[in-house]
Structures are given as C-alpha cells and as structure tokens.
Amino acid sequence: MIKIASIKTALFVVLFFVANSISAQRTLKLQSTAVPFMMISPDARSGGMGNLSIAMSPEANDLFGNTAKIPYLNNNRGFLINYTPWLKDLGLSDVYLASAGYFKKLNSFSGINSSLRFFSLGNIDFTDESGQSTLPSQRPSEFSYDFGYNILLTDALSMGVTLRYINSRLVQGSYGTNGTNFKAGNTFAGDISLFYKQNENGQGFHAGLLMSNLGGKINYSNENTRKYFIPANLGLGLGYLTKFDSDNSLEFGIDVNRLLVPAYPDLSTGGTDDQYFSQSVVSSWFNSFTKQYGPPLGETLKASVGAEYNYNSIFYLRTGYTYESQVSSNGQYFTVGASFQYLQNKFNISYLVPSGGGLSRNPLSNTIRFGSIFYF
C-alpha cells in the first residue's frame, strides 16, 4: 500500500511504478507516455531472453508480440496465462501484471488470436502534507484487450494485424477548487507485424518487424486539452537457429526497439506546452525523429540479445541481456529462464538478475515470472 501527499501527484506516482518507460535528456527533454504497462513484456519465455521476441522461433506467447508467427505454430489452438510480480523488492504484493491469451488456426495459412493484459498498481492512500486523508483509498489498474488476425503471405513470409482496446483507471473523482474531474482513460490502438523465415524447417535466419500501439491519445480528466500519447513503438528483430541433430538446437537473436513518441520540448529554447499536446497522433510518430521533438538516437533505442537452447522440444534453457541508455532509464540487466513441456502443456519460468540501485534498480529485480501454455 502506498501513500501520496495529494492527488496532484497521483499520475506522477503511478507512472513512477513503470519508470523504465521514461526517456529524458539532460536538458529536461522528456519522452514519456501514458499506459507504459503496454511496454512490459508479459510472457515468461521472452522474459528469460532479455525480453527478446520479435524474430525468435514461433511460440504461443507470440500473440503478445509478433502475432505474424502464429500460422507457423504446430498446434491448431491453445490457451496461455502469465503472471509477473512488480516491485517485489519493495515488499509489495498487490502490484502485478497478469495476462491470458488464446489462439486458433483457421486453416493451414491463417489464424486468429485474442489476449488480455491486466496491470494492478495496488492500494493507494491520498493524504495532504499533515497526513490527513484527502480522498478514499483507491486501487488504480489498467488493462488492454486484443483481437487479431494473421495470415501467410508466402511460404516464408507472414503478417499479423491486431486491434486493441486500452483502459487506464488511475484516479477517479473530483478534486480542488477548479472542479477537475479525474476519470478513467480509454483509447483504441493497433499492431502490424511481419515475420520471415529462411527455411521451411525453421533453420537459418529469421527476421521480424513490429509496429505496436499505433493509436489515439488518452485523457484522464475533464481538461480535454491534456491528452497523453500512448507508447507507439517500432521494433526490428533478427534471429538465427542451428540444429546440431534431431534433438538439439540453439537459437540466437537480437531486437532493437524505438519509441515513436515525441519528446517534451525544451521550454528554454522557445518550445511550448501547447505545441506538444496539439500534435496529432500520426504527426507525433514522425516528429519523434525530428530535432525539436526527438532525443538523440543513442538515447532512444532499447536493444535485447538472447539465446535459447532446445532439447527435443521438451526442455529449454534461455539467457538474455537488455540495454537501455543511462539517460533513458539505466535499464541494463541480465535474465535467465527455462521451460519444459509435458504432454500438451508447456511451463515457462524466468528470473531477472538484480542490478543497479535506488531509482535505477529495475522493478523486476529478484523477480520470478511464471507462464503456462495449454495446447489442444
């Protein structure tokens, strides 16, 4: 449970819990978004490889990322669940990310997918400077619901399209003399993804492209001019799979991601608050590359590298490393993971090796993430 001095700081504190979504320049040029939980990888498989997923071999958990891989799955349908504790190092038990999903292949070349993500931020008490309650305790939470369609374009190339509804309920109720009414934010978004594999048997190179969270802004109050950008993202991935024999294989991969979100302008050089919030969604994607709204390239990229060893599609070992610039969030960390398959069930587990300290410490340090897949 968390206490806050006043509701004016509520949104800041809530976003602090997902602080690795914020990128900042030394000139106070901020690249931040609403609903940053959409940038948290929810599945334990990719979590064991440094959140690597875009171009790795197809697995059911890809319906949380590159859904273009689903037509290549060996099973016709499946259901999966994942659970990720959040800020476990702080002793919080009611802050977590849970997800569930379902896929079904319609025929040999197409399929559909559906998934739900739910992010609980625990119980929050709002107090003034003297410790007196200003509002009843609230339990902010966010969720998204997806529905998608995927299809083979050729034997080696596939495409996925996903539509998404996002709900973000951070603070609700009226506060202050100006009558500001805080409410849940809602918006719609979509993903477009591509996947390429070099050989029919899966060996050789894989490549992937993911454009995610392409959608509208979110508004949290009756101040309609304050609409916040969601974390639109461009991701590229490359993987390589080699099979030593019929039972043993090893795969390596790398993902590079960049937020398509404009940075907050430097007010000391003539930038204004109105300029930032008045940008349309489409123009904001392109503005994120400009000098005025785009941080330097090295401060916007997030890279993940990882590897997966597979024994007879029964036992898997994984490891990975994620790098984000120190200006971005100091998010450098190692991960390890494993999974095993029993009959039609697959169980994934991952662990993030602790690194950093204080505000730079990753919210998933010392955290074990769990996931299960049930094939039909």
Coordinates of C-alpha atoms in Angstrom, one line a residue:
M1 CA 0.0 0.0 0.0
I2 CA 1.3 3.5 -0.9
K3 CA 0.5 6.9 0.5
I4 CA 0.6 10.1 -1.6
A5 CA 0.7 13.7 -0.4
S6 CA -2.0 14.9 -2.7
I7 CA -3.9 13.9 -5.8
K8 CA -2.0 16.4 -7.8
T9 CA 0.9 14.0 -7.7
A10 CA -1.2 10.9 -8.3
L11 CA -0.4 10.4 -12.0
F12 CA 3.3 11.0 -11.4
V13 CA 3.5 8.4 -8.7
V14 CA 1.5 5.8 -10.7
L15 CA 3.8 6.3 -13.7
F16 CA 6.8 6.0 -11.3
F17 CA 5.9 2.4 -10.9
V18 CA 6.7 1.8 -14.5
A19 CA 9.6 4.3 -14.6
N20 CA 11.5 2.4 -17.3
S21 CA 9.1 3.8 -19.8
I22 CA 10.5 7.3 -19.4
S23 CA 13.4 8.7 -21.5
A24 CA 15.0 12.0 -20.6
Q25 CA 17.7 14.3 -21.9
R26 CA 19.9 16.3 -19.6
T27 CA 18.0 19.4 -20.9
L28 CA 14.8 18.2 -19.3
K29 CA 13.5 17.0 -22.7
L30 CA 11.2 14.1 -21.7
Q31 CA 10.0 11.3 -23.8
S32 CA 7.2 9.8 -21.7
T33 CA 3.9 8.1 -22.3
A34 CA 0.6 7.1 -20.7
V35 CA -0.1 3.4 -20.2
P36 CA 3.6 2.4 -20.0
F37 CA 2.4 -1.1 -18.9
M38 CA 2.0 -1.8 -22.6
M39 CA 5.8 -1.8 -22.9
I40 CA 6.2 -4.5 -20.3
S41 CA 6.7 -7.9 -21.9
P42 CA 4.1 -10.1 -20.2
D43 CA 5.4 -13.6 -21.0
A44 CA 8.0 -15.6 -19.2
R45 CA 9.6 -17.0 -22.3
S46 CA 10.8 -13.7 -23.7
G47 CA 11.4 -12.6 -20.1
G48 CA 14.1 -15.2 -19.9
M49 CA 15.8 -13.9 -23.0
G50 CA 16.1 -10.2 -22.1
N51 CA 12.6 -9.5 -23.5
L52 CA 13.7 -10.8 -26.9
S53 CA 10.8 -12.0 -29.0
I54 CA 10.3 -10.3 -32.4
A55 CA 12.2 -12.7 -34.6
M56 CA 12.7 -15.8 -32.4
S57 CA 11.2 -19.2 -33.4
P58 CA 7.3 -19.1 -33.2
E59 CA 5.7 -19.9 -29.8
A60 CA 2.2 -19.4 -28.5
N61 CA 3.4 -16.4 -26.3
D62 CA 4.0 -14.5 -29.6
L63 CA 0.4 -13.4 -29.5
F64 CA 1.6 -10.8 -27.0
G65 CA 4.2 -9.6 -29.6
N66 CA 4.7 -10.6 -33.1
T67 CA 1.4 -12.3 -34.0
A68 CA 2.6 -12.9 -37.6
K69 CA 4.3 -16.1 -36.3
I70 CA 1.0 -17.8 -35.3
P71 CA 0.4 -19.5 -38.7
Y72 CA 3.7 -21.4 -38.2
L73 CA 2.7 -23.0 -34.9
N74 CA 2.5 -26.7 -34.9
N75 CA -0.7 -26.8 -32.7
N76 CA -4.0 -25.7 -34.0
R77 CA -5.1 -23.9 -30.9
G78 CA -4.0 -23.1 -27.4
F79 CA -4.6 -21.1 -24.2
L80 CA -2.0 -19.5 -22.1
I81 CA -1.5 -17.5 -18.9
N82 CA 1.4 -15.5 -17.4
Y83 CA 2.0 -13.8 -14.1
T84 CA 4.6 -11.1 -13.3
P85 CA 5.1 -9.6 -9.8
W86 CA 6.1 -5.9 -9.9
L87 CA 8.3 -4.1 -7.4
K88 CA 8.8 -7.3 -5.4
D89 CA 12.0 -5.9 -3.9
L90 CA 9.9 -3.2 -2.1
G91 CA 7.7 -5.8 -0.4
L92 CA 4.6 -5.0 -2.5
S93 CA 2.3 -8.0 -3.1
D94 CA -0.6 -6.2 -4.8
V95 CA 1.3 -4.7 -7.7
Y96 CA 1.5 -7.2 -10.6
L97 CA 0.9 -7.8 -14.3
A98 CA -1.3 -10.8 -15.3
S99 CA -2.1 -11.9 -18.8
A100 CA -4.1 -14.5 -20.7
G101 CA -4.5 -15.4 -24.3
Y102 CA -6.0 -17.7 -26.9
F103 CA -5.1 -18.5 -30.5
K104 CA -6.8 -20.7 -33.1
K105 CA -5.6 -21.6 -36.6
L106 CA -8.5 -21.3 -39.0
N107 CA -6.7 -23.4 -41.7
S108 CA -3.2 -24.1 -42.9
F109 CA -2.4 -20.4 -43.7
S110 CA -4.4 -18.2 -41.3
G111 CA -5.5 -17.8 -37.7
I112 CA -7.0 -15.6 -35.1
N113 CA -5.7 -14.5 -31.6
S114 CA -7.1 -12.8 -28.6
S115 CA -5.4 -11.7 -25.4
L116 CA -6.0 -9.7 -22.2
R117 CA -3.4 -7.9 -20.0
F118 CA -4.2 -6.6 -16.5
F119 CA -1.9 -4.4 -14.5
S120 CA -2.7 -3.8 -10.8
L121 CA -1.0 -0.9 -9.1
G122 CA -2.1 -1.9 -5.6
N123 CA -3.9 0.2 -3.0
I124 CA -3.1 3.9 -2.7
D125 CA -4.0 6.3 0.1
F126 CA -4.2 10.1 -0.7
T127 CA -3.1 12.4 2.1
D128 CA -2.2 16.1 2.5
E129 CA 1.1 17.3 3.9
S130 CA -0.1 16.7 7.5
G131 CA -1.1 13.1 6.8
Q132 CA -4.8 13.7 6.7
S133 CA -6.8 11.8 4.1
T134 CA -8.0 13.8 1.1
L135 CA -9.8 11.1 -0.8
P136 CA -10.9 7.5 -0.1
S137 CA -8.2 4.8 -0.8
Q138 CA -8.2 3.8 -4.5
R139 CA -6.9 0.8 -6.4
P140 CA -5.6 2.1 -9.8
S141 CA -5.4 -0.5 -12.5
E142 CA -5.0 -0.7 -16.3
F143 CA -6.0 -3.4 -18.9
S144 CA -5.9 -4.0 -22.6
Y145 CA -7.9 -6.4 -24.7
D146 CA -6.7 -7.6 -28.2
F147 CA -8.2 -9.3 -31.1
G148 CA -6.1 -10.1 -34.2
Y149 CA -5.9 -11.9 -37.5
N150 CA -2.7 -13.5 -39.0
I151 CA -2.0 -14.9 -42.4
L152 CA 0.7 -16.4 -44.6
L153 CA 1.6 -14.2 -47.5
T154 CA 4.1 -16.7 -48.9
D155 CA 5.6 -19.9 -47.5
A156 CA 8.4 -17.8 -46.0
L157 CA 6.6 -14.6 -45.0
S158 CA 3.6 -13.9 -42.8
M159 CA 1.7 -10.9 -41.5
G160 CA -0.4 -10.2 -38.3
V161 CA -2.8 -7.4 -37.6
T162 CA -4.1 -6.7 -34.1
L163 CA -6.8 -4.3 -32.8
R164 CA -6.6 -3.2 -29.2
Y165 CA -8.8 -1.5 -26.6
I166 CA -6.9 0.1 -23.6
N167 CA -8.5 1.2 -20.3
S168 CA -6.4 3.1 -17.7
R169 CA -8.1 3.8 -14.4
L170 CA -5.5 5.7 -12.3
V171 CA -7.5 8.2 -10.3
Q172 CA -11.2 8.9 -10.2
G173 CA -13.3 11.7 -8.6
S174 CA -13.3 15.5 -8.3
Y175 CA -10.6 17.4 -6.5
G176 CA -9.6 21.1 -6.0
T177 CA -11.3 24.4 -6.3
N178 CA -11.3 24.3 -10.1
G179 CA -13.5 21.3 -10.2
T180 CA -11.1 19.0 -12.0
N181 CA -12.9 15.6 -12.5
F182 CA -10.5 12.7 -12.9
K183 CA -11.7 9.7 -14.8
A184 CA -10.5 6.5 -16.5
G185 CA -8.8 7.0 -19.8
N186 CA -9.8 5.0 -22.8
T187 CA -8.4 4.6 -26.3
F188 CA -8.0 2.2 -29.3
A189 CA -4.8 1.1 -30.9
G190 CA -3.4 -1.5 -33.3
D191 CA -0.3 -3.5 -34.2
I192 CA 1.1 -4.5 -37.5
S193 CA 3.8 -7.2 -37.7
L194 CA 5.7 -9.3 -40.2
F195 CA 7.8 -12.5 -39.8
Y196 CA 10.2 -14.1 -42.3
K197 CA 11.9 -17.5 -42.0
Q198 CA 14.7 -18.6 -44.3
N199 CA 13.9 -22.3 -44.5
E200 CA 10.7 -24.3 -44.1
N201 CA 12.2 -26.4 -41.3
G202 CA 12.9 -23.3 -39.3
Q203 CA 16.7 -23.5 -39.5
G204 CA 18.7 -20.4 -40.6
F205 CA 17.8 -16.8 -40.3
H206 CA 14.5 -15.3 -39.1
A207 CA 13.5 -11.7 -39.3
G208 CA 10.7 -9.7 -37.8
L209 CA 9.1 -6.2 -37.9
L210 CA 6.7 -4.9 -35.3
M211 CA 4.8 -1.6 -35.2
S212 CA 2.8 -1.6 -32.0
N213 CA 0.4 0.6 -30.1
L214 CA -0.4 2.8 -33.1
G215 CA -3.5 4.6 -31.7
G216 CA -5.2 7.5 -30.1
K217 CA -4.2 9.6 -27.1
I218 CA -5.6 9.2 -23.6
N219 CA -7.3 11.9 -21.5
Y220 CA -7.6 11.5 -17.7
S221 CA -9.8 14.5 -16.7
N222 CA -12.3 17.0 -18.0
E223 CA -9.4 19.1 -19.2
N224 CA -9.7 17.9 -22.8
T225 CA -6.6 19.8 -24.0
R226 CA -4.4 17.4 -21.9
K227 CA -4.4 14.2 -23.9
Y228 CA -1.4 12.0 -23.5
F229 CA 0.4 9.8 -26.0
I230 CA 0.5 6.1 -25.7
P231 CA 3.7 4.1 -26.3
A232 CA 3.8 3.7 -30.1
N233 CA 6.8 1.6 -30.9
L234 CA 8.9 0.4 -33.9
G235 CA 10.8 -2.9 -33.4
L236 CA 13.1 -4.9 -35.6
G237 CA 14.4 -8.3 -34.9
L238 CA 16.8 -10.9 -36.3
G239 CA 17.3 -14.5 -35.2
Y240 CA 19.4 -17.5 -36.3
L241 CA 18.6 -21.1 -35.5
T242 CA 21.0 -24.0 -35.9
K243 CA 20.2 -27.7 -35.3
F244 CA 23.0 -29.9 -34.1
D245 CA 21.0 -33.1 -34.6
S246 CA 17.4 -34.2 -34.4
D247 CA 17.2 -33.5 -30.6
N248 CA 19.4 -30.5 -30.0
S249 CA 19.2 -26.9 -31.4
L250 CA 20.4 -23.4 -30.4
E251 CA 19.0 -20.1 -31.4
F252 CA 20.4 -16.6 -31.1
G253 CA 18.6 -13.3 -31.6
I254 CA 18.6 -9.5 -31.3
D255 CA 15.8 -7.0 -31.0
V256 CA 16.0 -3.2 -31.4
N257 CA 13.1 -1.0 -30.3
R258 CA 12.4 2.7 -30.6
L259 CA 9.5 4.7 -29.2
L260 CA 7.6 6.7 -31.8
V261 CA 6.7 9.3 -29.2
P262 CA 7.7 13.0 -29.3
A263 CA 9.8 14.3 -26.5
Y264 CA 8.6 17.2 -24.4
P265 CA 10.1 20.4 -25.9
D266 CA 12.8 22.4 -24.2
L267 CA 10.9 25.4 -22.9
S268 CA 14.2 27.4 -22.6
T269 CA 14.6 27.4 -26.3
G270 CA 11.1 28.5 -27.2
G271 CA 9.1 25.3 -27.0
T272 CA 5.6 25.4 -25.5
D273 CA 3.3 23.2 -23.7
D274 CA 0.6 23.8 -26.3
Q275 CA 2.9 22.7 -29.1
Y276 CA 3.5 19.4 -27.5
F277 CA -0.2 18.5 -26.7
S278 CA -1.6 19.9 -30.0
Q279 CA 0.3 17.3 -32.2
S280 CA -1.8 14.8 -34.0
V281 CA -1.1 11.1 -33.4
V282 CA 0.3 10.5 -36.9
S283 CA 2.4 13.6 -36.9
S284 CA 3.8 12.7 -33.5
W285 CA 5.3 9.5 -34.9
F286 CA 7.3 11.4 -37.5
N287 CA 8.1 14.3 -35.1
S288 CA 9.8 11.8 -32.8
F289 CA 12.6 11.7 -35.3
T290 CA 13.0 15.5 -35.6
K291 CA 15.5 17.7 -33.8
Q292 CA 12.8 19.5 -31.9
Y293 CA 10.9 16.5 -30.5
G294 CA 13.3 13.6 -31.0
P295 CA 16.1 12.8 -28.5
P296 CA 19.4 11.7 -29.9
L297 CA 19.3 8.3 -31.5
G298 CA 21.5 6.7 -28.8
E299 CA 19.1 7.8 -26.1
T300 CA 16.0 6.3 -27.6
L301 CA 17.0 2.8 -28.6
K302 CA 16.4 -0.3 -26.5
A303 CA 18.3 -3.4 -27.5
S304 CA 17.9 -7.0 -26.4
V305 CA 20.1 -10.0 -27.1
G306 CA 19.5 -13.6 -26.1
A307 CA 19.8 -17.3 -26.8
E308 CA 17.6 -20.4 -26.4
Y309 CA 18.8 -24.0 -26.2
N310 CA 16.1 -26.6 -27.1
Y311 CA 16.3 -30.3 -26.3
N312 CA 13.8 -32.3 -28.2
S313 CA 11.1 -29.6 -27.8
I314 CA 10.8 -30.8 -24.2
F315 CA 13.4 -28.9 -22.2
Y316 CA 14.6 -25.3 -22.9
L317 CA 17.3 -23.1 -21.3
R318 CA 17.4 -19.3 -22.0
T319 CA 19.5 -16.3 -21.2
G320 CA 19.5 -12.7 -22.3
Y321 CA 20.7 -9.1 -21.8
T322 CA 18.8 -5.9 -22.3
Y323 CA 20.5 -2.5 -22.8
E324 CA 18.9 1.0 -22.4
S325 CA 20.9 4.2 -22.3
Q326 CA 21.6 5.7 -18.9
V327 CA 19.7 8.8 -19.9
S328 CA 16.8 6.6 -20.9
S329 CA 16.3 4.5 -17.7
N330 CA 19.7 2.9 -16.9
G331 CA 17.9 -0.4 -17.8
Q332 CA 20.8 -2.7 -18.2
Y333 CA 20.2 -6.2 -16.9
F334 CA 20.7 -10.0 -17.4
T335 CA 17.9 -12.6 -17.4
V336 CA 17.8 -16.4 -17.3
G337 CA 14.9 -18.7 -18.0
A338 CA 13.8 -22.3 -18.6
S339 CA 10.8 -24.3 -19.6
F340 CA 9.7 -27.8 -20.0
Q341 CA 6.8 -29.4 -21.9
Y342 CA 4.8 -32.3 -20.6
L343 CA 2.2 -33.8 -23.0
Q344 CA 0.2 -30.8 -24.3
N345 CA 1.3 -28.4 -21.6
K346 CA 4.3 -26.1 -21.5
F347 CA 5.6 -24.3 -18.4
N348 CA 7.9 -21.2 -18.6
I349 CA 9.8 -19.5 -15.9
S350 CA 12.3 -16.6 -15.9
Y351 CA 14.4 -14.5 -13.5
L352 CA 15.8 -11.0 -13.8
V353 CA 19.3 -10.8 -12.2
P354 CA 19.4 -7.8 -9.8
S355 CA 21.4 -4.8 -11.0
G356 CA 21.7 -1.1 -10.1
G357 CA 20.3 0.6 -7.0
G358 CA 17.8 3.1 -5.9
L359 CA 15.7 4.6 -8.7
S360 CA 17.9 2.9 -11.3
R361 CA 17.1 -0.6 -9.9
N362 CA 14.8 -2.5 -12.3
P363 CA 11.3 -3.1 -11.0
L364 CA 11.7 -6.8 -11.8
S365 CA 14.9 -7.3 -9.9
N366 CA 14.8 -10.6 -7.9
T367 CA 11.5 -11.5 -9.5
I368 CA 10.5 -14.9 -10.8
R369 CA 7.9 -14.8 -13.6
F370 CA 5.7 -17.7 -14.5
G371 CA 3.7 -18.8 -17.5
S372 CA 1.9 -21.8 -18.8
I373 CA 0.6 -22.8 -22.3
F374 CA -2.1 -25.4 -22.8
Y375 CA -2.3 -26.8 -26.3
F376 CA -5.4 -28.5 -27.7

